[in-house]
Amino acid sequence: MAGIKDVAAAAGVSVATVSRVLNGHPSVSAEARARVMGAVAELEYRPNAVARSLRTDQTHTLGLVISDVLNPYFTELARSVEEEARALGYSVIIGNADERPELQDHHVRNLLDRRIDGLLVSPTDGGSPLMLDAVRAGTPMVFVDRWIPGVDVPVVRADGRGAVRDLVAHLHGLGHRRLAIIAGPAATTTGSERVEAFRAALAEYGLHLPDAYTGQGDFQAESGRRVTEGFLDLPEPPEVVFAADNLMALGALDAVRARGLRVPDDIALAAFDDIPWFVHTDPPVTAIAQPTGELGRAAVRALVDRIEGRTPRSVTLPARLVVRRSCGAPAPPTLSPSPVQRSTS
Amino acid sequence: MAGIKDVAAAAGVSVATVSRVLNGHPSVSAEARARVMGAVAELEYRPNAVARSLRTDQTHTLGLVISDVLNPYFTELARSVEEEARALGYSVIIGNADERPELQDHHVRNLLDRRIDGLLVSPTDGGSPLMLDAVRAGTPMVFVDRWIPGVDVPVVRADGRGAVRDLVAHLHGLGHRRLAIIAGPAATTTGSERVEAFRAALAEYGLHLPDAYTGQGDFQAESGRRVTEGFLDLPEPPEVVFAADNLMALGALDAVRARGLRVPDDIALAAFDDIPWFVHTDPPVTAIAQPTGELGRAAVRALVDRIEGRTPRSVTLPARLVVRRSCGAPAPPTLSPSPVQRSTS
DNA sequence: GTGACTCGTGGAATCGATTACATCCCTCGG
DNA sequence: CCGAGGGATGTAATCGATTCCACGAGTCAC
């Protein structure tokens, strides 16, 4: 494969001049520029990004470590991150932590070794020493969706409290009083926050969230199933199950169906994180929708700001309730406009 | 950040010795080794992968260019690819082509510039000059799922013909005679092959596939919706719609529902590519399941074989029919075991 | 006319590793 | 006792780019 030396030789100039042309340095004669461009085209020369990175100490690459690629929420997040990064001239390397802290560390280490310019993380746990070290060492970092308290890193996330309140209002309005939640891991902020928001919203209606109605899940479908079975085994099962993410909601749906029960007649269901498929499930699932694409884009912008020397800001965007049929009320036609396909742009 | 020189200084040896220790070269005294290890731990030294890659001309990185990350089929494929690659000591950089040839080229170029060791591609189109050049230049490459005919590159894919035949048999057995298909882009192998398999299977039952029953989609939900509307507008609409991928099936479901019609009573639906959500849709969708994880793993093995000097083999695995309720027959309980959650290992 | 400046250019150092080659020191056989 | 052979180690070249510095030529002001 042709190198910069070959180009220099072909153009009859020095490598320095070739480099200057390639990097748009002003101080190059039009004639030399033309000859270099010609040689570049002729040889189909492409600069070696590895060598360039070594010299400049910049890779123009962002790392994105997410907790579970199979979760459509994170898939969409990853997609919007890549899009925005590309628009800003960066590539993205995605690491899938699969909700396992050691895998998360593996990816962080790997990305750091590759000298990525910055790191976007949705932490699986309360924060490994490795990640904390990286922050201390000055690695540009931004948390997205989840974060680690007490660490001085910008956070880009959705605030679901308003939407959770709306949800509880909706449920209360339908006459439901015994509400249960399938929580995420307490080590994650989204895991604990959603429970808190739910509890707070219940309190506004004078309702209490008993321990028996607080199941511990891990954001995976299987745990949703398990917890829901526990709920159904209770002497007095809840009237509504609120799953803290879409996968656990699916597990819950499974568990309910396996008992031969029906949603919403026998038990109602709602989920945090809206996904296109919820429109098509039986029944369509009422969910809290995050502005996922916007989160991804804002996170990239914050990270790139940090990388390029500007001051990044934390961003919090509101989530919103999307009412469908899984809690009992027929959805007013105008309230579930959520299209199956996001814009392709 | 500490470099190899710092380690050498701290350990009181030369950089060559440090490098030898790090790379497991035999000719190092136990004492020197210990001192180096100590210094490495002390300084928390991590070798700079960029510098290493420049020197060795190996990045231990694979590129994966897929057509659409939002499609759960490809998400799962990507996941299994990353898993197997990790097990073999490689990282993966994913490029999402979004079914757009120019985006695909962008990613291929980017990956090539980064000097990835090999490329896994599921081509969006018939093959850009860029990709062909890369093959000619000797870039290790393997096609997965889709491929480009006439190019000497190993292909790892599923053969759906048997399953399509089973599907047609199933439909025929249910009394359906007017069968339509929503095809994928003719430029993709999966786009044309599935139509051909369908047509061939119909022929076995003496059935013909009229042009009016062959809709042209693009593997995206919106096209499924559009084509299905066309079918429903026909003077004699089909009794069954077979979508060549899961997203178009979703669009079809939408279109049917928008008319106030019901699946399977008014029109039956089947899809190529099974995904966990099909268990939960209304009704559960009969689909052809590819051994996605196995495909991803086999593709990585083939690519790594090629990279490491062994001879890679093409692999074709059978797909299988998973009967659910969307075509009319109640599924025998044992026939839809497809679990909502794949194993996490 | 001459010193100051700018502009275009090339030579060479540099980034952080790997590795060929040279060197030194031991051991061992004859 | 000496030379061959081999193990441990260091010096320096190298990968392919970027960039500092020096230099020659041309321009301009005084």
PDB file of C-alpha atoms in Angstrom, chain B residues 118-332:
ATOM      1  CA  GLY B 118     -10.048  -8.005   8.415  1.00  0.00           C
ATOM      2  CA  LEU B 119     -13.514  -7.066   7.305  1.00  0.00           C
ATOM      3  CA  LEU B 120     -16.874  -8.719   7.831  1.00  0.00           C
ATOM      4  CA  VAL B 121     -19.497  -7.353   5.485  1.00  0.00           C
ATOM      5  CA  SER B 122     -23.157  -7.827   4.823  1.00  0.00           C
ATOM      6  CA  PRO B 123     -23.277  -5.844   1.601  1.00  0.00           C
ATOM      7  CA  THR B 124     -26.072  -3.370   1.041  1.00  0.00           C
ATOM      8  CA  ASP B 125     -25.750  -3.482  -2.701  1.00  0.00           C
ATOM      9  CA  GLY B 126     -24.122  -5.380  -5.504  1.00  0.00           C
ATOM     10  CA  GLY B 127     -20.689  -4.306  -4.504  1.00  0.00           C
ATOM     11  CA  SER B 128     -18.985  -0.950  -4.701  1.00  0.00           C
ATOM     12  CA  PRO B 129     -15.692  -0.511  -6.563  1.00  0.00           C
ATOM     13  CA  LEU B 130     -14.136   0.337  -3.227  1.00  0.00           C
ATOM     14  CA  MET B 131     -14.959  -3.030  -1.740  1.00  0.00           C
ATOM     15  CA  LEU B 132     -13.897  -4.864  -4.839  1.00  0.00           C
ATOM     16  CA  ASP B 133     -10.591  -3.010  -4.762  1.00  0.00           C
ATOM     17  CA  ALA B 134     -10.099  -3.947  -1.155  1.00  0.00           C
ATOM     18  CA  VAL B 135     -10.586  -7.595  -1.979  1.00  0.00           C
ATOM     19  CA  ARG B 136      -8.180  -7.339  -4.877  1.00  0.00           C
ATOM     20  CA  ALA B 137      -5.660  -5.605  -2.653  1.00  0.00           C
ATOM     21  CA  GLY B 138      -5.761  -8.622  -0.404  1.00  0.00           C
ATOM     22  CA  THR B 139      -7.756  -7.329   2.547  1.00  0.00           C
ATOM     23  CA  PRO B 140      -9.007 -10.356   4.448  1.00  0.00           C
ATOM     24  CA  MET B 141     -12.761 -10.314   4.025  1.00  0.00           C
ATOM     25  CA  VAL B 142     -15.757 -12.519   4.718  1.00  0.00           C
ATOM     26  CA  PHE B 143     -19.346 -11.938   3.696  1.00  0.00           C
ATOM     27  CA  VAL B 144     -22.014 -12.699   6.206  1.00  0.00           C
ATOM     28  CA  ASP B 145     -25.749 -13.103   5.549  1.00  0.00           C
ATOM     29  CA  ARG B 146     -25.609 -11.331   2.212  1.00  0.00           C
ATOM     30  CA  TRP B 147     -22.865 -11.572  -0.356  1.00  0.00           C
ATOM     31  CA  ILE B 148     -21.675 -10.353  -3.714  1.00  0.00           C
ATOM     32  CA  PRO B 149     -21.777 -12.940  -6.468  1.00  0.00           C
ATOM     33  CA  GLY B 150     -18.649 -13.504  -8.480  1.00  0.00           C
ATOM     34  CA  VAL B 151     -16.287 -12.249  -5.821  1.00  0.00           C
ATOM     35  CA  ASP B 152     -13.852 -14.704  -4.344  1.00  0.00           C
ATOM     36  CA  VAL B 153     -14.657 -14.177  -0.699  1.00  0.00           C
ATOM     37  CA  PRO B 154     -15.911 -16.780   1.766  1.00  0.00           C
ATOM     38  CA  VAL B 155     -19.597 -16.493   2.571  1.00  0.00           C
ATOM     39  CA  VAL B 156     -21.263 -17.377   5.846  1.00  0.00           C
ATOM     40  CA  ARG B 157     -25.011 -17.490   5.587  1.00  0.00           C
ATOM     41  CA  ALA B 158     -28.210 -19.342   6.224  1.00  0.00           C
ATOM     42  CA  ASP B 159     -30.006 -21.291   3.560  1.00  0.00           C
ATOM     43  CA  GLY B 160     -33.686 -20.565   3.905  1.00  0.00           C
ATOM     44  CA  ARG B 161     -34.960 -22.662   1.048  1.00  0.00           C
ATOM     45  CA  GLY B 162     -35.925 -25.640   3.145  1.00  0.00           C
ATOM     46  CA  ALA B 163     -37.669 -23.440   5.661  1.00  0.00           C
ATOM     47  CA  VAL B 164     -39.480 -21.504   2.945  1.00  0.00           C
ATOM     48  CA  ARG B 165     -40.680 -24.799   1.524  1.00  0.00           C
ATOM     49  CA  ASP B 166     -41.913 -25.784   4.981  1.00  0.00           C
ATOM     50  CA  LEU B 167     -43.650 -22.452   5.247  1.00  0.00           C
ATOM     51  CA  VAL B 168     -45.418 -22.839   1.932  1.00  0.00           C
ATOM     52  CA  ALA B 169     -46.420 -26.370   2.895  1.00  0.00           C
ATOM     53  CA  HIS B 170     -47.809 -25.023   6.143  1.00  0.00           C
ATOM     54  CA  LEU B 171     -49.747 -22.291   4.335  1.00  0.00           C
ATOM     55  CA  HIS B 172     -50.998 -24.634   1.691  1.00  0.00           C
ATOM     56  CA  GLY B 173     -52.112 -27.042   4.369  1.00  0.00           C
ATOM     57  CA  LEU B 174     -54.150 -24.262   5.930  1.00  0.00           C
ATOM     58  CA  GLY B 175     -55.936 -23.812   2.650  1.00  0.00           C
ATOM     59  CA  HIS B 176     -54.221 -20.639   1.502  1.00  0.00           C
ATOM     60  CA  ARG B 177     -53.721 -20.358  -2.230  1.00  0.00           C
ATOM     61  CA  ARG B 178     -53.161 -16.672  -2.964  1.00  0.00           C
ATOM     62  CA  LEU B 179     -49.741 -16.003  -1.506  1.00  0.00           C
ATOM     63  CA  ALA B 180     -47.857 -12.725  -1.851  1.00  0.00           C
ATOM     64  CA  ILE B 181     -44.382 -11.648  -0.920  1.00  0.00           C
ATOM     65  CA  ILE B 182     -42.771  -8.388   0.102  1.00  0.00           C
ATOM     66  CA  ALA B 183     -39.316  -8.702  -1.376  1.00  0.00           C
ATOM     67  CA  GLY B 184     -36.110  -7.029  -0.339  1.00  0.00           C
ATOM     68  CA  PRO B 185     -33.963  -4.977  -2.711  1.00  0.00           C
ATOM     69  CA  ALA B 186     -33.051  -7.032  -5.754  1.00  0.00           C
ATOM     70  CA  ALA B 187     -29.467  -5.812  -5.429  1.00  0.00           C
ATOM     71  CA  THR B 188     -29.018  -7.845  -2.263  1.00  0.00           C
ATOM     72  CA  THR B 189     -28.684 -11.585  -2.407  1.00  0.00           C
ATOM     73  CA  THR B 190     -31.110 -12.079   0.425  1.00  0.00           C
ATOM     74  CA  GLY B 191     -33.525  -9.814  -1.421  1.00  0.00           C
ATOM     75  CA  SER B 192     -33.615 -11.887  -4.568  1.00  0.00           C
ATOM     76  CA  GLU B 193     -32.996 -15.345  -3.090  1.00  0.00           C
ATOM     77  CA  ARG B 194     -35.968 -15.279  -0.798  1.00  0.00           C
ATOM     78  CA  VAL B 195     -38.278 -14.427  -3.640  1.00  0.00           C
ATOM     79  CA  GLU B 196     -36.815 -17.215  -5.719  1.00  0.00           C
ATOM     80  CA  ALA B 197     -37.124 -19.737  -2.923  1.00  0.00           C
ATOM     81  CA  PHE B 198     -40.708 -18.671  -2.401  1.00  0.00           C
ATOM     82  CA  ARG B 199     -41.538 -18.885  -6.066  1.00  0.00           C
ATOM     83  CA  ALA B 200     -39.906 -22.317  -6.333  1.00  0.00           C
ATOM     84  CA  ALA B 201     -41.787 -23.609  -3.300  1.00  0.00           C
ATOM     85  CA  LEU B 202     -45.074 -22.328  -4.710  1.00  0.00           C
ATOM     86  CA  ALA B 203     -44.352 -24.092  -7.961  1.00  0.00           C
ATOM     87  CA  GLU B 204     -44.087 -27.364  -6.110  1.00  0.00           C
ATOM     88  CA  TYR B 205     -47.707 -26.896  -5.184  1.00  0.00           C
ATOM     89  CA  GLY B 206     -48.673 -25.849  -8.653  1.00  0.00           C
ATOM     90  CA  LEU B 207     -49.078 -22.285  -7.512  1.00  0.00           C
ATOM     91  CA  HIS B 208     -47.967 -19.249  -9.420  1.00  0.00           C
ATOM     92  CA  LEU B 209     -46.550 -16.011  -8.044  1.00  0.00           C
ATOM     93  CA  PRO B 210     -48.081 -13.191 -10.087  1.00  0.00           C
ATOM     94  CA  ASP B 211     -46.280  -9.884 -10.418  1.00  0.00           C
ATOM     95  CA  ALA B 212     -49.093  -8.185  -8.591  1.00  0.00           C
ATOM     96  CA  TYR B 213     -48.274 -10.350  -5.599  1.00  0.00           C
ATOM     97  CA  THR B 214     -44.604  -9.455  -5.635  1.00  0.00           C
ATOM     98  CA  GLY B 215     -44.055  -6.161  -3.872  1.00  0.00           C
ATOM     99  CA  GLN B 216     -40.769  -4.376  -3.839  1.00  0.00           C
ATOM    100  CA  GLY B 217     -39.578  -3.407  -0.374  1.00  0.00           C
ATOM    101  CA  ASP B 218     -36.284  -2.199   1.029  1.00  0.00           C
ATOM    102  CA  PHE B 219     -36.086  -4.143   4.291  1.00  0.00           C
ATOM    103  CA  GLN B 220     -37.482  -1.185   6.207  1.00  0.00           C
ATOM    104  CA  ALA B 221     -40.825  -1.094   8.001  1.00  0.00           C
ATOM    105  CA  GLU B 222     -42.211   1.734   5.948  1.00  0.00           C
ATOM    106  CA  SER B 223     -41.851  -0.183   2.713  1.00  0.00           C
ATOM    107  CA  GLY B 224     -43.658  -3.145   4.238  1.00  0.00           C
ATOM    108  CA  ARG B 225     -46.529  -0.891   5.051  1.00  0.00           C
ATOM    109  CA  ARG B 226     -46.620   0.649   1.602  1.00  0.00           C
ATOM    110  CA  VAL B 227     -46.470  -2.664  -0.245  1.00  0.00           C
ATOM    111  CA  THR B 228     -49.126  -4.209   1.963  1.00  0.00           C
ATOM    112  CA  GLU B 229     -51.463  -1.322   1.284  1.00  0.00           C
ATOM    113  CA  GLY B 230     -50.950  -2.017  -2.394  1.00  0.00           C
ATOM    114  CA  PHE B 231     -51.871  -5.649  -1.844  1.00  0.00           C
ATOM    115  CA  LEU B 232     -54.996  -4.725   0.063  1.00  0.00           C
ATOM    116  CA  ASP B 233     -56.066  -2.363  -2.708  1.00  0.00           C
ATOM    117  CA  LEU B 234     -55.998  -5.178  -5.242  1.00  0.00           C
ATOM    118  CA  PRO B 235     -59.366  -6.363  -6.559  1.00  0.00           C
ATOM    119  CA  GLU B 236     -58.405  -9.762  -5.256  1.00  0.00           C
ATOM    120  CA  PRO B 237     -55.998  -9.295  -2.350  1.00  0.00           C
ATOM    121  CA  PRO B 238     -53.704 -12.156  -1.304  1.00  0.00           C
ATOM    122  CA  GLU B 239     -54.652 -14.425   1.574  1.00  0.00           C
ATOM    123  CA  VAL B 240     -51.123 -14.418   2.922  1.00  0.00           C
ATOM    124  CA  VAL B 241     -48.339 -11.889   2.970  1.00  0.00           C
ATOM    125  CA  PHE B 242     -44.820 -13.167   3.435  1.00  0.00           C
ATOM    126  CA  ALA B 243     -42.363 -10.424   4.357  1.00  0.00           C
ATOM    127  CA  ALA B 244     -38.720 -11.002   3.489  1.00  0.00           C
ATOM    128  CA  ASP B 245     -37.569  -9.515   6.765  1.00  0.00           C
ATOM    129  CA  ASN B 246     -38.906  -8.722  10.205  1.00  0.00           C
ATOM    130  CA  LEU B 247     -39.101  -4.951   9.822  1.00  0.00           C
ATOM    131  CA  MET B 248     -41.242  -5.149   6.708  1.00  0.00           C
ATOM    132  CA  ALA B 249     -43.463  -7.656   8.521  1.00  0.00           C
ATOM    133  CA  LEU B 250     -44.002  -5.050  11.167  1.00  0.00           C
ATOM    134  CA  GLY B 251     -44.950  -2.498   8.559  1.00  0.00           C
ATOM    135  CA  ALA B 252     -47.351  -5.007   7.066  1.00  0.00           C
ATOM    136  CA  LEU B 253     -48.930  -5.596  10.452  1.00  0.00           C
ATOM    137  CA  ASP B 254     -49.401  -1.859  10.768  1.00  0.00           C
ATOM    138  CA  ALA B 255     -51.013  -1.542   7.373  1.00  0.00           C
ATOM    139  CA  VAL B 256     -53.422  -4.377   8.037  1.00  0.00           C
ATOM    140  CA  ARG B 257     -54.381  -2.964  11.363  1.00  0.00           C
ATOM    141  CA  ALA B 258     -54.819   0.518   9.977  1.00  0.00           C
ATOM    142  CA  ARG B 259     -57.538  -0.851   7.714  1.00  0.00           C
ATOM    143  CA  GLY B 260     -59.284  -2.340  10.685  1.00  0.00           C
ATOM    144  CA  LEU B 261     -58.534  -5.825   9.423  1.00  0.00           C
ATOM    145  CA  ARG B 262     -57.352  -8.682  11.583  1.00  0.00           C
ATOM    146  CA  VAL B 263     -54.452 -11.122  11.342  1.00  0.00           C
ATOM    147  CA  PRO B 264     -54.879 -13.968  10.619  1.00  0.00           C
ATOM    148  CA  ASP B 265     -58.641 -13.864  10.093  1.00  0.00           C
ATOM    149  CA  ASP B 266     -58.655 -11.368   7.240  1.00  0.00           C
ATOM    150  CA  ILE B 267     -55.124 -11.876   6.019  1.00  0.00           C
ATOM    151  CA  ALA B 268     -52.280 -14.081   7.177  1.00  0.00           C
ATOM    152  CA  LEU B 269     -48.701 -12.941   7.783  1.00  0.00           C
ATOM    153  CA  ALA B 270     -45.323 -14.599   7.920  1.00  0.00           C
ATOM    154  CA  ALA B 271     -41.796 -13.232   8.062  1.00  0.00           C
ATOM    155  CA  PHE B 272     -38.249 -14.100   7.314  1.00  0.00           C
ATOM    156  CA  ASP B 273     -36.018 -13.628  10.389  1.00  0.00           C
ATOM    157  CA  ASP B 274     -37.375 -14.573  13.736  1.00  0.00           C
ATOM    158  CA  ILE B 275     -36.955 -12.169  16.621  1.00  0.00           C
ATOM    159  CA  PRO B 276     -37.923 -12.401  20.268  1.00  0.00           C
ATOM    160  CA  TRP B 277     -40.707  -9.857  19.861  1.00  0.00           C
ATOM    161  CA  PHE B 278     -42.622 -12.004  17.432  1.00  0.00           C
ATOM    162  CA  VAL B 279     -43.709 -14.106  20.382  1.00  0.00           C
ATOM    163  CA  HIS B 280     -45.404 -11.087  21.865  1.00  0.00           C
ATOM    164  CA  THR B 281     -47.032  -9.431  18.910  1.00  0.00           C
ATOM    165  CA  ASP B 282     -50.734  -9.621  18.284  1.00  0.00           C
ATOM    166  CA  PRO B 283     -50.905 -12.287  16.999  1.00  0.00           C
ATOM    167  CA  PRO B 284     -47.563 -14.028  17.459  1.00  0.00           C
ATOM    168  CA  VAL B 285     -45.895 -14.130  14.073  1.00  0.00           C
ATOM    169  CA  THR B 286     -44.909 -17.247  12.186  1.00  0.00           C
ATOM    170  CA  ALA B 287     -41.344 -16.774  11.061  1.00  0.00           C
ATOM    171  CA  ILE B 288     -38.275 -18.364   9.576  1.00  0.00           C
ATOM    172  CA  ALA B 289     -35.500 -18.383  12.115  1.00  0.00           C
ATOM    173  CA  GLN B 290     -31.869 -18.126  11.174  1.00  0.00           C
ATOM    174  CA  PRO B 291     -29.181 -19.528  13.461  1.00  0.00           C
ATOM    175  CA  THR B 292     -27.976 -15.985  13.936  1.00  0.00           C
ATOM    176  CA  GLY B 293     -25.493 -16.491  16.733  1.00  0.00           C
ATOM    177  CA  GLU B 294     -23.923 -19.427  14.969  1.00  0.00           C
ATOM    178  CA  LEU B 295     -23.598 -17.405  11.790  1.00  0.00           C
ATOM    179  CA  GLY B 296     -21.802 -14.609  13.571  1.00  0.00           C
ATOM    180  CA  ARG B 297     -19.401 -16.971  15.261  1.00  0.00           C
ATOM    181  CA  ALA B 298     -18.688 -18.924  12.107  1.00  0.00           C
ATOM    182  CA  ALA B 299     -18.048 -15.714  10.193  1.00  0.00           C
ATOM    183  CA  VAL B 300     -15.507 -14.554  12.740  1.00  0.00           C
ATOM    184  CA  ARG B 301     -13.769 -17.895  12.721  1.00  0.00           C
ATOM    185  CA  ALA B 302     -13.547 -17.844   8.950  1.00  0.00           C
ATOM    186  CA  LEU B 303     -12.170 -14.319   8.953  1.00  0.00           C
ATOM    187  CA  VAL B 304      -9.618 -15.009  11.646  1.00  0.00           C
ATOM    188  CA  ASP B 305      -8.583 -18.159   9.792  1.00  0.00           C
ATOM    189  CA  ARG B 306      -7.920 -16.025   6.768  1.00  0.00           C
ATOM    190  CA  ILE B 307      -6.047 -13.398   8.772  1.00  0.00           C
ATOM    191  CA  GLU B 308      -3.849 -15.878  10.525  1.00  0.00           C
ATOM    192  CA  GLY B 309      -2.902 -17.688   7.363  1.00  0.00           C
ATOM    193  CA  ARG B 310      -5.230 -20.645   7.478  1.00  0.00           C
ATOM    194  CA  THR B 311      -7.698 -21.361   4.707  1.00  0.00           C
ATOM    195  CA  PRO B 312     -11.195 -20.080   5.454  1.00  0.00           C
ATOM    196  CA  ARG B 313     -14.246 -22.010   4.409  1.00  0.00           C
ATOM    197  CA  SER B 314     -17.660 -20.781   3.369  1.00  0.00           C
ATOM    198  CA  VAL B 315     -20.409 -21.922   5.697  1.00  0.00           C
ATOM    199  CA  THR B 316     -24.093 -22.429   5.018  1.00  0.00           C
ATOM    200  CA  LEU B 317     -26.418 -23.296   7.855  1.00  0.00           C
ATOM    201  CA  PRO B 318     -30.086 -24.201   7.553  1.00  0.00           C
ATOM    202  CA  ALA B 319     -32.847 -21.877   8.707  1.00  0.00           C
ATOM    203  CA  ARG B 320     -35.979 -23.333  10.222  1.00  0.00           C
ATOM    204  CA  LEU B 321     -39.669 -22.559  10.329  1.00  0.00           C
ATOM    205  CA  VAL B 322     -41.233 -21.450  13.591  1.00  0.00           C
ATOM    206  CA  VAL B 323     -44.999 -21.735  13.426  1.00  0.00           C
ATOM    207  CA  ARG B 324     -47.094 -19.338  15.476  1.00  0.00           C
ATOM    208  CA  ARG B 325     -50.580 -18.002  15.059  1.00  0.00           C
ATOM    209  CA  SER B 326     -50.304 -15.360  12.363  1.00  0.00           C
ATOM    210  CA  CYS B 327     -51.183 -17.727   9.564  1.00  0.00           C
ATOM    211  CA  GLY B 328     -54.295 -19.144  11.063  1.00  0.00           C
ATOM    212  CA  ALA B 329     -53.507 -22.434  12.673  1.00  0.00           C
ATOM    213  CA  PRO B 330     -53.195 -22.539  16.403  1.00  0.00           C
ATOM    214  CA  ALA B 331     -49.600 -23.382  17.109  1.00  0.00           C
ATOM    215  CA  PRO B 332     -49.128 -26.742  18.794  1.00  0.00           C
TER     216      PRO B 332
END
